[in-house]
Amino acid sequence: MPLENDFSQRIESIQNFRRLRTVPFTYEATGKFIDYWFNLPKQGLIPVKSGVDLRGLRRLAANALMLEYGDDGSCRVRLAGTAHTQRWGFEPTNTEFFDIVAPQNRERLAGVFAGLFDTPCGVVIDAEELYASGQVCKTETVLFPLQQNGKQTRILLGMGLGEKPGQPPEQNELLAMAFYKINSASYVNIGAGIPG
């Protein structure tokens, strides 16, 4: 019975999300990722990391992002697709994520991330990145929680999408700060509600 109830609750959440579409998407790929995440096998409301097969994200994998959120407030980049490396001008895998986030938004973003675990839910963040040249890039980041079998590790899986205006960046164009400006952070209910 409990398993059937979990399944019914999940289906209801998916249907409500699709019907209401209260989260404004800039990129169609954001909606595709959310559909992918909702269709992952789950234990309760949250999928297990071992059940994630990035081949299911073939066309979206270049924008994939996996973050490991520590109890000490750290947030390490565990996986960053090639689109991040190309856009940011460096390979971010294994770096401390908050080191590349604008100082004025680190605390706010840490609070948003913590909310994803306190009340299991997803988030779509509309933001801007600042580059060393002064160029600004509008971005959209979508993140949802994952469980790791038997471990307390908190993991976020998602995508970061963005396009620099004009011509593609030069090889030496480097990211100065991610989340330089956060325009909005919209939580996505996965069946447990959203942070108040």
mmCIF file with all atom_site columns, C-alpha atoms in Angstrom:
data_model
loop_
_atom_site.group_PDB
_atom_site.id
_atom_site.type_symbol
_atom_site.label_atom_id
_atom_site.label_alt_id
_atom_site.label_comp_id
_atom_site.label_asym_id
_atom_site.label_entity_id
_atom_site.label_seq_id
_atom_site.pdbx_PDB_ins_code
_atom_site.Cartn_x
_atom_site.Cartn_y
_atom_site.Cartn_z
_atom_site.occupancy
_atom_site.B_iso_or_equiv
_atom_site.pdbx_formal_charge
_atom_site.auth_seq_id
_atom_site.auth_comp_id
_atom_site.auth_asym_id
_atom_site.auth_atom_id
_atom_site.pdbx_PDB_model_num
ATOM 1   C CA . MET A 1 1   ? 0.000  0.000  0.000   1.00 0.00 ? 1   MET A CA 1
ATOM 2   C CA . PRO A 1 2   ? 2.649  2.618  0.914   1.00 0.00 ? 2   PRO A CA 1
ATOM 3   C CA . LEU A 1 3   ? 4.480  2.046  -2.376  1.00 0.00 ? 3   LEU A CA 1
ATOM 4   C CA . GLU A 1 4   ? 1.241  2.500  -4.325  1.00 0.00 ? 4   GLU A CA 1
ATOM 5   C CA . ASN A 1 5   ? 0.513  5.697  -2.381  1.00 0.00 ? 5   ASN A CA 1
ATOM 6   C CA . ASP A 1 6   ? 4.049  7.047  -3.149  1.00 0.00 ? 6   ASP A CA 1
ATOM 7   C CA . PHE A 1 7   ? 3.517  6.297  -6.834  1.00 0.00 ? 7   PHE A CA 1
ATOM 8   C CA . SER A 1 8   ? 0.116  8.022  -6.867  1.00 0.00 ? 8   SER A CA 1
ATOM 9   C CA . GLN A 1 9   ? 1.572  11.052 -5.104  1.00 0.00 ? 9   GLN A CA 1
ATOM 10  C CA . ARG A 1 10  ? 4.434  11.231 -7.612  1.00 0.00 ? 10  ARG A CA 1
ATOM 11  C CA . ILE A 1 11  ? 2.071  10.991 -10.593 1.00 0.00 ? 11  ILE A CA 1
ATOM 12  C CA . GLU A 1 12  ? -0.131 13.703 -9.087  1.00 0.00 ? 12  GLU A CA 1
ATOM 13  C CA . SER A 1 13  ? 2.907  15.977 -8.565  1.00 0.00 ? 13  SER A CA 1
ATOM 14  C CA . ILE A 1 14  ? 4.043  15.487 -12.162 1.00 0.00 ? 14  ILE A CA 1
ATOM 15  C CA . GLN A 1 15  ? 0.569  16.225 -13.504 1.00 0.00 ? 15  GLN A CA 1
ATOM 16  C CA . ASN A 1 16  ? 0.178  19.335 -11.337 1.00 0.00 ? 16  ASN A CA 1
ATOM 17  C CA . PHE A 1 17  ? 3.606  20.591 -12.372 1.00 0.00 ? 17  PHE A CA 1
ATOM 18  C CA . ARG A 1 18  ? 2.888  20.126 -16.068 1.00 0.00 ? 18  ARG A CA 1
ATOM 19  C CA . ARG A 1 19  ? -0.602 21.643 -15.784 1.00 0.00 ? 19  ARG A CA 1
ATOM 20  C CA . LEU A 1 20  ? 0.380  24.713 -13.826 1.00 0.00 ? 20  LEU A CA 1
ATOM 21  C CA . ARG A 1 21  ? 3.844  25.341 -15.304 1.00 0.00 ? 21  ARG A CA 1
ATOM 22  C CA . THR A 1 22  ? 4.371  27.964 -12.628 1.00 0.00 ? 22  THR A CA 1
ATOM 23  C CA . VAL A 1 23  ? 8.110  27.868 -13.279 1.00 0.00 ? 23  VAL A CA 1
ATOM 24  C CA . PRO A 1 24  ? 9.027  30.054 -16.261 1.00 0.00 ? 24  PRO A CA 1
ATOM 25  C CA . PHE A 1 25  ? 11.527 28.315 -18.536 1.00 0.00 ? 25  PHE A CA 1
ATOM 26  C CA . THR A 1 26  ? 13.847 30.143 -20.836 1.00 0.00 ? 26  THR A CA 1
ATOM 27  C CA . TYR A 1 27  ? 15.099 26.925 -22.435 1.00 0.00 ? 27  TYR A CA 1
ATOM 28  C CA . GLU A 1 28  ? 13.059 23.963 -23.656 1.00 0.00 ? 28  GLU A CA 1
ATOM 29  C CA . ALA A 1 29  ? 15.897 21.742 -22.402 1.00 0.00 ? 29  ALA A CA 1
ATOM 30  C CA . THR A 1 30  ? 14.990 22.703 -18.819 1.00 0.00 ? 30  THR A CA 1
ATOM 31  C CA . GLY A 1 31  ? 11.569 21.097 -19.222 1.00 0.00 ? 31  GLY A CA 1
ATOM 32  C CA . LYS A 1 32  ? 13.157 18.019 -20.821 1.00 0.00 ? 32  LYS A CA 1
ATOM 33  C CA . PHE A 1 33  ? 15.537 17.635 -17.876 1.00 0.00 ? 33  PHE A CA 1
ATOM 34  C CA . ILE A 1 34  ? 12.668 17.964 -15.384 1.00 0.00 ? 34  ILE A CA 1
ATOM 35  C CA . ASP A 1 35  ? 10.743 15.258 -17.260 1.00 0.00 ? 35  ASP A CA 1
ATOM 36  C CA . TYR A 1 36  ? 13.888 13.074 -17.202 1.00 0.00 ? 36  TYR A CA 1
ATOM 37  C CA . TRP A 1 37  ? 14.299 13.539 -13.429 1.00 0.00 ? 37  TRP A CA 1
ATOM 38  C CA . PHE A 1 38  ? 10.613 12.796 -12.683 1.00 0.00 ? 38  PHE A CA 1
ATOM 39  C CA . ASN A 1 39  ? 10.936 9.542  -14.661 1.00 0.00 ? 39  ASN A CA 1
ATOM 40  C CA . LEU A 1 40  ? 14.006 8.263  -12.780 1.00 0.00 ? 40  LEU A CA 1
ATOM 41  C CA . PRO A 1 41  ? 13.379 5.253  -10.489 1.00 0.00 ? 41  PRO A CA 1
ATOM 42  C CA . LYS A 1 42  ? 12.932 6.532  -6.933  1.00 0.00 ? 42  LYS A CA 1
ATOM 43  C CA . GLN A 1 43  ? 13.023 5.431  -3.313  1.00 0.00 ? 43  GLN A CA 1
ATOM 44  C CA . GLY A 1 44  ? 10.267 7.581  -1.892  1.00 0.00 ? 44  GLY A CA 1
ATOM 45  C CA . LEU A 1 45  ? 10.371 10.945 -3.650  1.00 0.00 ? 45  LEU A CA 1
ATOM 46  C CA . ILE A 1 46  ? 14.081 11.109 -4.506  1.00 0.00 ? 46  ILE A CA 1
ATOM 47  C CA . PRO A 1 47  ? 16.012 9.010  -7.055  1.00 0.00 ? 47  PRO A CA 1
ATOM 48  C CA . VAL A 1 48  ? 19.153 7.127  -6.076  1.00 0.00 ? 48  VAL A CA 1
ATOM 49  C CA . LYS A 1 49  ? 22.362 8.314  -7.752  1.00 0.00 ? 49  LYS A CA 1
ATOM 50  C CA . SER A 1 50  ? 23.160 4.789  -8.973  1.00 0.00 ? 50  SER A CA 1
ATOM 51  C CA . GLY A 1 51  ? 19.907 4.876  -10.993 1.00 0.00 ? 51  GLY A CA 1
ATOM 52  C CA . VAL A 1 52  ? 21.020 7.885  -13.028 1.00 0.00 ? 52  VAL A CA 1
ATOM 53  C CA . ASP A 1 53  ? 22.086 7.001  -16.550 1.00 0.00 ? 53  ASP A CA 1
ATOM 54  C CA . LEU A 1 54  ? 23.346 10.091 -18.347 1.00 0.00 ? 54  LEU A CA 1
ATOM 55  C CA . ARG A 1 55  ? 22.815 8.317  -21.658 1.00 0.00 ? 55  ARG A CA 1
ATOM 56  C CA . GLY A 1 56  ? 19.160 9.177  -21.066 1.00 0.00 ? 56  GLY A CA 1
ATOM 57  C CA . LEU A 1 57  ? 20.257 12.809 -21.359 1.00 0.00 ? 57  LEU A CA 1
ATOM 58  C CA . ARG A 1 58  ? 22.181 12.387 -24.615 1.00 0.00 ? 58  ARG A CA 1
ATOM 59  C CA . ARG A 1 59  ? 21.257 15.732 -26.130 1.00 0.00 ? 59  ARG A CA 1
ATOM 60  C CA . LEU A 1 60  ? 21.435 17.482 -22.765 1.00 0.00 ? 60  LEU A CA 1
ATOM 61  C CA . ALA A 1 61  ? 24.593 15.844 -21.335 1.00 0.00 ? 61  ALA A CA 1
ATOM 62  C CA . ALA A 1 62  ? 26.904 18.696 -22.419 1.00 0.00 ? 62  ALA A CA 1
ATOM 63  C CA . ASN A 1 63  ? 25.009 20.939 -19.983 1.00 0.00 ? 63  ASN A CA 1
ATOM 64  C CA . ALA A 1 64  ? 24.848 18.395 -17.129 1.00 0.00 ? 64  ALA A CA 1
ATOM 65  C CA . LEU A 1 65  ? 25.912 19.476 -13.664 1.00 0.00 ? 65  LEU A CA 1
ATOM 66  C CA . MET A 1 66  ? 26.295 17.354 -10.527 1.00 0.00 ? 66  MET A CA 1
ATOM 67  C CA . LEU A 1 67  ? 27.086 18.999 -7.201  1.00 0.00 ? 67  LEU A CA 1
ATOM 68  C CA . GLU A 1 68  ? 27.927 17.322 -3.893  1.00 0.00 ? 68  GLU A CA 1
ATOM 69  C CA . TYR A 1 69  ? 26.707 19.424 -0.997  1.00 0.00 ? 69  TYR A CA 1
ATOM 70  C CA . GLY A 1 70  ? 28.593 18.896 2.279   1.00 0.00 ? 70  GLY A CA 1
ATOM 71  C CA . ASP A 1 71  ? 27.331 19.242 5.841   1.00 0.00 ? 71  ASP A CA 1
ATOM 72  C CA . ASP A 1 72  ? 29.946 21.974 6.331   1.00 0.00 ? 72  ASP A CA 1
ATOM 73  C CA . GLY A 1 73  ? 28.304 24.112 3.634   1.00 0.00 ? 73  GLY A CA 1
ATOM 74  C CA . SER A 1 74  ? 30.786 23.193 0.922   1.00 0.00 ? 74  SER A CA 1
ATOM 75  C CA . CYS A 1 75  ? 29.549 22.375 -2.553  1.00 0.00 ? 75  CYS A CA 1
ATOM 76  C CA . ARG A 1 76  ? 31.919 20.473 -4.834  1.00 0.00 ? 76  ARG A CA 1
ATOM 77  C CA . VAL A 1 77  ? 31.402 20.140 -8.591  1.00 0.00 ? 77  VAL A CA 1
ATOM 78  C CA . ARG A 1 78  ? 31.416 16.375 -9.239  1.00 0.00 ? 78  ARG A CA 1
ATOM 79  C CA . LEU A 1 79  ? 30.422 16.506 -12.897 1.00 0.00 ? 79  LEU A CA 1
ATOM 80  C CA . ALA A 1 80  ? 30.301 19.357 -15.383 1.00 0.00 ? 80  ALA A CA 1
ATOM 81  C CA . GLY A 1 81  ? 29.400 18.829 -19.024 1.00 0.00 ? 81  GLY A CA 1
ATOM 82  C CA . THR A 1 82  ? 31.543 20.166 -21.841 1.00 0.00 ? 82  THR A CA 1
ATOM 83  C CA . ALA A 1 83  ? 29.261 23.177 -22.371 1.00 0.00 ? 83  ALA A CA 1
ATOM 84  C CA . HIS A 1 84  ? 30.317 24.514 -18.944 1.00 0.00 ? 84  HIS A CA 1
ATOM 85  C CA . THR A 1 85  ? 34.004 24.133 -19.773 1.00 0.00 ? 85  THR A CA 1
ATOM 86  C CA . GLN A 1 86  ? 33.515 25.897 -23.106 1.00 0.00 ? 86  GLN A CA 1
ATOM 87  C CA . ARG A 1 87  ? 31.403 28.725 -21.684 1.00 0.00 ? 87  ARG A CA 1
ATOM 88  C CA . TRP A 1 88  ? 33.434 29.275 -18.503 1.00 0.00 ? 88  TRP A CA 1
ATOM 89  C CA . GLY A 1 89  ? 36.888 28.865 -20.069 1.00 0.00 ? 89  GLY A CA 1
ATOM 90  C CA . PHE A 1 90  ? 38.102 26.217 -17.565 1.00 0.00 ? 90  PHE A CA 1
ATOM 91  C CA . GLU A 1 91  ? 37.304 22.694 -16.377 1.00 0.00 ? 91  GLU A CA 1
ATOM 92  C CA . PRO A 1 92  ? 35.201 23.067 -13.198 1.00 0.00 ? 92  PRO A CA 1
ATOM 93  C CA . THR A 1 93  ? 35.046 19.396 -12.160 1.00 0.00 ? 93  THR A CA 1
ATOM 94  C CA . ASN A 1 94  ? 36.290 18.907 -8.563  1.00 0.00 ? 94  ASN A CA 1
ATOM 95  C CA . THR A 1 95  ? 36.331 22.622 -7.791  1.00 0.00 ? 95  THR A CA 1
ATOM 96  C CA . GLU A 1 96  ? 34.494 24.221 -4.867  1.00 0.00 ? 96  GLU A CA 1
ATOM 97  C CA . PHE A 1 97  ? 31.335 25.542 -6.517  1.00 0.00 ? 97  PHE A CA 1
ATOM 98  C CA . PHE A 1 98  ? 30.882 28.501 -4.166  1.00 0.00 ? 98  PHE A CA 1
ATOM 99  C CA . ASP A 1 99  ? 34.391 29.752 -5.104  1.00 0.00 ? 99  ASP A CA 1
ATOM 100 C CA . ILE A 1 100 ? 33.059 30.686 -8.548  1.00 0.00 ? 100 ILE A CA 1
ATOM 101 C CA . VAL A 1 101 ? 29.784 32.144 -7.244  1.00 0.00 ? 101 VAL A CA 1
ATOM 102 C CA . ALA A 1 102 ? 29.658 35.928 -6.779  1.00 0.00 ? 102 ALA A CA 1
ATOM 103 C CA . PRO A 1 103 ? 30.420 36.709 -3.098  1.00 0.00 ? 103 PRO A CA 1
ATOM 104 C CA . GLN A 1 104 ? 27.225 38.732 -2.689  1.00 0.00 ? 104 GLN A CA 1
ATOM 105 C CA . ASN A 1 105 ? 25.114 35.696 -3.663  1.00 0.00 ? 105 ASN A CA 1
ATOM 106 C CA . ARG A 1 106 ? 26.932 32.799 -1.937  1.00 0.00 ? 106 ARG A CA 1
ATOM 107 C CA . GLU A 1 107 ? 24.804 32.877 1.207   1.00 0.00 ? 107 GLU A CA 1
ATOM 108 C CA . ARG A 1 108 ? 21.552 33.182 -0.757  1.00 0.00 ? 108 ARG A CA 1
ATOM 109 C CA . LEU A 1 109 ? 22.478 30.312 -3.068  1.00 0.00 ? 109 LEU A CA 1
ATOM 110 C CA . ALA A 1 110 ? 23.601 28.143 -0.134  1.00 0.00 ? 110 ALA A CA 1
ATOM 111 C CA . GLY A 1 111 ? 20.164 28.744 1.414   1.00 0.00 ? 111 GLY A CA 1
ATOM 112 C CA . VAL A 1 112 ? 18.429 27.750 -1.821  1.00 0.00 ? 112 VAL A CA 1
ATOM 113 C CA . PHE A 1 113 ? 20.499 24.544 -2.021  1.00 0.00 ? 113 PHE A CA 1
ATOM 114 C CA . ALA A 1 114 ? 19.812 23.678 1.640   1.00 0.00 ? 114 ALA A CA 1
ATOM 115 C CA . GLY A 1 115 ? 16.082 24.097 0.944   1.00 0.00 ? 115 GLY A CA 1
ATOM 116 C CA . LEU A 1 116 ? 16.276 21.365 -1.709  1.00 0.00 ? 116 LEU A CA 1
ATOM 117 C CA . PHE A 1 117 ? 17.185 18.857 1.009   1.00 0.00 ? 117 PHE A CA 1
ATOM 118 C CA . ASP A 1 118 ? 15.170 20.232 3.940   1.00 0.00 ? 118 ASP A CA 1
ATOM 119 C CA . THR A 1 119 ? 11.955 19.988 1.897   1.00 0.00 ? 119 THR A CA 1
ATOM 120 C CA . PRO A 1 120 ? 12.819 17.687 -1.012  1.00 0.00 ? 120 PRO A CA 1
ATOM 121 C CA . CYS A 1 121 ? 12.153 19.672 -4.168  1.00 0.00 ? 121 CYS A CA 1
ATOM 122 C CA . GLY A 1 122 ? 13.814 21.021 -7.289  1.00 0.00 ? 122 GLY A CA 1
ATOM 123 C CA . VAL A 1 123 ? 14.703 24.557 -8.305  1.00 0.00 ? 123 VAL A CA 1
ATOM 124 C CA . VAL A 1 124 ? 15.002 26.605 -11.497 1.00 0.00 ? 124 VAL A CA 1
ATOM 125 C CA . ILE A 1 125 ? 17.343 29.586 -11.106 1.00 0.00 ? 125 ILE A CA 1
ATOM 126 C CA . ASP A 1 126 ? 17.330 32.484 -13.580 1.00 0.00 ? 126 ASP A CA 1
ATOM 127 C CA . ALA A 1 127 ? 20.647 34.284 -13.198 1.00 0.00 ? 127 ALA A CA 1
ATOM 128 C CA . GLU A 1 128 ? 23.511 36.063 -14.931 1.00 0.00 ? 128 GLU A CA 1
ATOM 129 C CA . GLU A 1 129 ? 27.213 35.212 -15.192 1.00 0.00 ? 129 GLU A CA 1
ATOM 130 C CA . LEU A 1 130 ? 29.954 37.820 -15.400 1.00 0.00 ? 130 LEU A CA 1
ATOM 131 C CA . TYR A 1 131 ? 33.068 37.269 -17.509 1.00 0.00 ? 131 TYR A CA 1
ATOM 132 C CA . ALA A 1 132 ? 36.549 38.788 -17.178 1.00 0.00 ? 132 ALA A CA 1
ATOM 133 C CA . SER A 1 133 ? 35.893 40.928 -20.269 1.00 0.00 ? 133 SER A CA 1
ATOM 134 C CA . GLY A 1 134 ? 32.830 42.459 -18.595 1.00 0.00 ? 134 GLY A CA 1
ATOM 135 C CA . GLN A 1 135 ? 30.442 40.468 -20.770 1.00 0.00 ? 135 GLN A CA 1
ATOM 136 C CA . VAL A 1 136 ? 27.284 39.215 -19.031 1.00 0.00 ? 136 VAL A CA 1
ATOM 137 C CA . CYS A 1 137 ? 25.574 35.943 -19.917 1.00 0.00 ? 137 CYS A CA 1
ATOM 138 C CA . LYS A 1 138 ? 21.972 35.097 -18.992 1.00 0.00 ? 138 LYS A CA 1
ATOM 139 C CA . THR A 1 139 ? 21.732 31.590 -17.539 1.00 0.00 ? 139 THR A CA 1
ATOM 140 C CA . GLU A 1 140 ? 19.167 29.101 -16.364 1.00 0.00 ? 140 GLU A CA 1
ATOM 141 C CA . THR A 1 141 ? 20.124 26.381 -13.896 1.00 0.00 ? 141 THR A CA 1
ATOM 142 C CA . VAL A 1 142 ? 17.842 23.534 -12.872 1.00 0.00 ? 142 VAL A CA 1
ATOM 143 C CA . LEU A 1 143 ? 18.779 21.273 -9.930  1.00 0.00 ? 143 LEU A CA 1
ATOM 144 C CA . PHE A 1 144 ? 17.065 18.336 -8.234  1.00 0.00 ? 144 PHE A CA 1
ATOM 145 C CA . PRO A 1 145 ? 18.209 16.163 -5.307  1.00 0.00 ? 145 PRO A CA 1
ATOM 146 C CA . LEU A 1 146 ? 19.594 12.629 -5.481  1.00 0.00 ? 146 LEU A CA 1
ATOM 147 C CA . GLN A 1 147 ? 20.237 10.049 -2.766  1.00 0.00 ? 147 GLN A CA 1
ATOM 148 C CA . GLN A 1 148 ? 23.392 7.997  -2.519  1.00 0.00 ? 148 GLN A CA 1
ATOM 149 C CA . ASN A 1 149 ? 22.855 4.398  -1.390  1.00 0.00 ? 149 ASN A CA 1
ATOM 150 C CA . GLY A 1 150 ? 23.139 4.275  2.385   1.00 0.00 ? 150 GLY A CA 1
ATOM 151 C CA . LYS A 1 151 ? 25.193 7.463  2.638   1.00 0.00 ? 151 LYS A CA 1
ATOM 152 C CA . GLN A 1 152 ? 24.344 10.872 4.031   1.00 0.00 ? 152 GLN A CA 1
ATOM 153 C CA . THR A 1 153 ? 25.927 12.580 1.000   1.00 0.00 ? 153 THR A CA 1
ATOM 154 C CA . ARG A 1 154 ? 23.632 15.176 -0.505  1.00 0.00 ? 154 ARG A CA 1
ATOM 155 C CA . ILE A 1 155 ? 23.826 15.407 -4.274  1.00 0.00 ? 155 ILE A CA 1
ATOM 156 C CA . LEU A 1 156 ? 22.199 17.780 -6.748  1.00 0.00 ? 156 LEU A CA 1
ATOM 157 C CA . LEU A 1 157 ? 21.783 16.796 -10.385 1.00 0.00 ? 157 LEU A CA 1
ATOM 158 C CA . GLY A 1 158 ? 20.810 19.273 -13.014 1.00 0.00 ? 158 GLY A CA 1
ATOM 159 C CA . MET A 1 159 ? 21.802 21.409 -15.939 1.00 0.00 ? 159 MET A CA 1
ATOM 160 C CA . GLY A 1 160 ? 23.208 24.851 -16.454 1.00 0.00 ? 160 GLY A CA 1
ATOM 161 C CA . LEU A 1 161 ? 22.221 26.544 -19.678 1.00 0.00 ? 161 LEU A CA 1
ATOM 162 C CA . GLY A 1 162 ? 23.409 29.857 -21.029 1.00 0.00 ? 162 GLY A CA 1
ATOM 163 C CA . GLU A 1 163 ? 24.381 31.702 -24.165 1.00 0.00 ? 163 GLU A CA 1
ATOM 164 C CA . LYS A 1 164 ? 26.788 34.560 -24.500 1.00 0.00 ? 164 LYS A CA 1
ATOM 165 C CA . PRO A 1 165 ? 25.430 37.272 -26.777 1.00 0.00 ? 165 PRO A CA 1
ATOM 166 C CA . GLY A 1 166 ? 27.238 37.835 -30.051 1.00 0.00 ? 166 GLY A CA 1
ATOM 167 C CA . GLN A 1 167 ? 30.073 35.691 -31.330 1.00 0.00 ? 167 GLN A CA 1
ATOM 168 C CA . PRO A 1 168 ? 31.336 32.597 -29.480 1.00 0.00 ? 168 PRO A CA 1
ATOM 169 C CA . PRO A 1 169 ? 33.879 33.565 -26.796 1.00 0.00 ? 169 PRO A CA 1
ATOM 170 C CA . GLU A 1 170 ? 37.598 33.664 -27.460 1.00 0.00 ? 170 GLU A CA 1
ATOM 171 C CA . GLN A 1 171 ? 39.645 30.835 -25.932 1.00 0.00 ? 171 GLN A CA 1
ATOM 172 C CA . ASN A 1 172 ? 40.877 33.170 -23.193 1.00 0.00 ? 172 ASN A CA 1
ATOM 173 C CA . GLU A 1 173 ? 37.406 34.395 -22.171 1.00 0.00 ? 173 GLU A CA 1
ATOM 174 C CA . LEU A 1 174 ? 37.147 33.367 -18.520 1.00 0.00 ? 174 LEU A CA 1
ATOM 175 C CA . LEU A 1 175 ? 34.267 33.290 -16.121 1.00 0.00 ? 175 LEU A CA 1
ATOM 176 C CA . ALA A 1 176 ? 34.733 35.890 -13.408 1.00 0.00 ? 176 ALA A CA 1
ATOM 177 C CA . MET A 1 177 ? 31.633 34.992 -11.356 1.00 0.00 ? 177 MET A CA 1
ATOM 178 C CA . ALA A 1 178 ? 28.718 32.606 -11.729 1.00 0.00 ? 178 ALA A CA 1
ATOM 179 C CA . PHE A 1 179 ? 25.409 33.761 -10.283 1.00 0.00 ? 179 PHE A CA 1
ATOM 180 C CA . TYR A 1 180 ? 26.662 37.358 -10.475 1.00 0.00 ? 180 TYR A CA 1
ATOM 181 C CA . LYS A 1 181 ? 23.014 38.348 -10.371 1.00 0.00 ? 181 LYS A CA 1
ATOM 182 C CA . ILE A 1 182 ? 20.154 36.046 -9.324  1.00 0.00 ? 182 ILE A CA 1
ATOM 183 C CA . ASN A 1 183 ? 16.909 37.167 -10.948 1.00 0.00 ? 183 ASN A CA 1
ATOM 184 C CA . SER A 1 184 ? 14.734 34.407 -9.508  1.00 0.00 ? 184 SER A CA 1
ATOM 185 C CA . ALA A 1 185 ? 14.859 31.010 -7.826  1.00 0.00 ? 185 ALA A CA 1
ATOM 186 C CA . SER A 1 186 ? 11.627 29.062 -8.332  1.00 0.00 ? 186 SER A CA 1
ATOM 187 C CA . TYR A 1 187 ? 11.168 25.847 -6.373  1.00 0.00 ? 187 TYR A CA 1
ATOM 188 C CA . VAL A 1 188 ? 9.566  22.847 -8.090  1.00 0.00 ? 188 VAL A CA 1
ATOM 189 C CA . ASN A 1 189 ? 7.298  20.663 -5.918  1.00 0.00 ? 189 ASN A CA 1
ATOM 190 C CA . ILE A 1 190 ? 8.125  16.951 -6.259  1.00 0.00 ? 190 ILE A CA 1
ATOM 191 C CA . GLY A 1 191 ? 5.464  15.829 -3.795  1.00 0.00 ? 191 GLY A CA 1
ATOM 192 C CA . ALA A 1 192 ? 6.777  17.105 -0.435  1.00 0.00 ? 192 ALA A CA 1
ATOM 193 C CA . GLY A 1 193 ? 5.871  20.769 -0.885  1.00 0.00 ? 193 GLY A CA 1
ATOM 194 C CA . ILE A 1 194 ? 8.350  23.624 -1.212  1.00 0.00 ? 194 ILE A CA 1
ATOM 195 C CA . PRO A 1 195 ? 10.355 25.616 1.345   1.00 0.00 ? 195 PRO A CA 1
ATOM 196 C CA . GLY A 1 196 ? 8.301  28.359 3.016   1.00 0.00 ? 196 GLY A CA 1
#
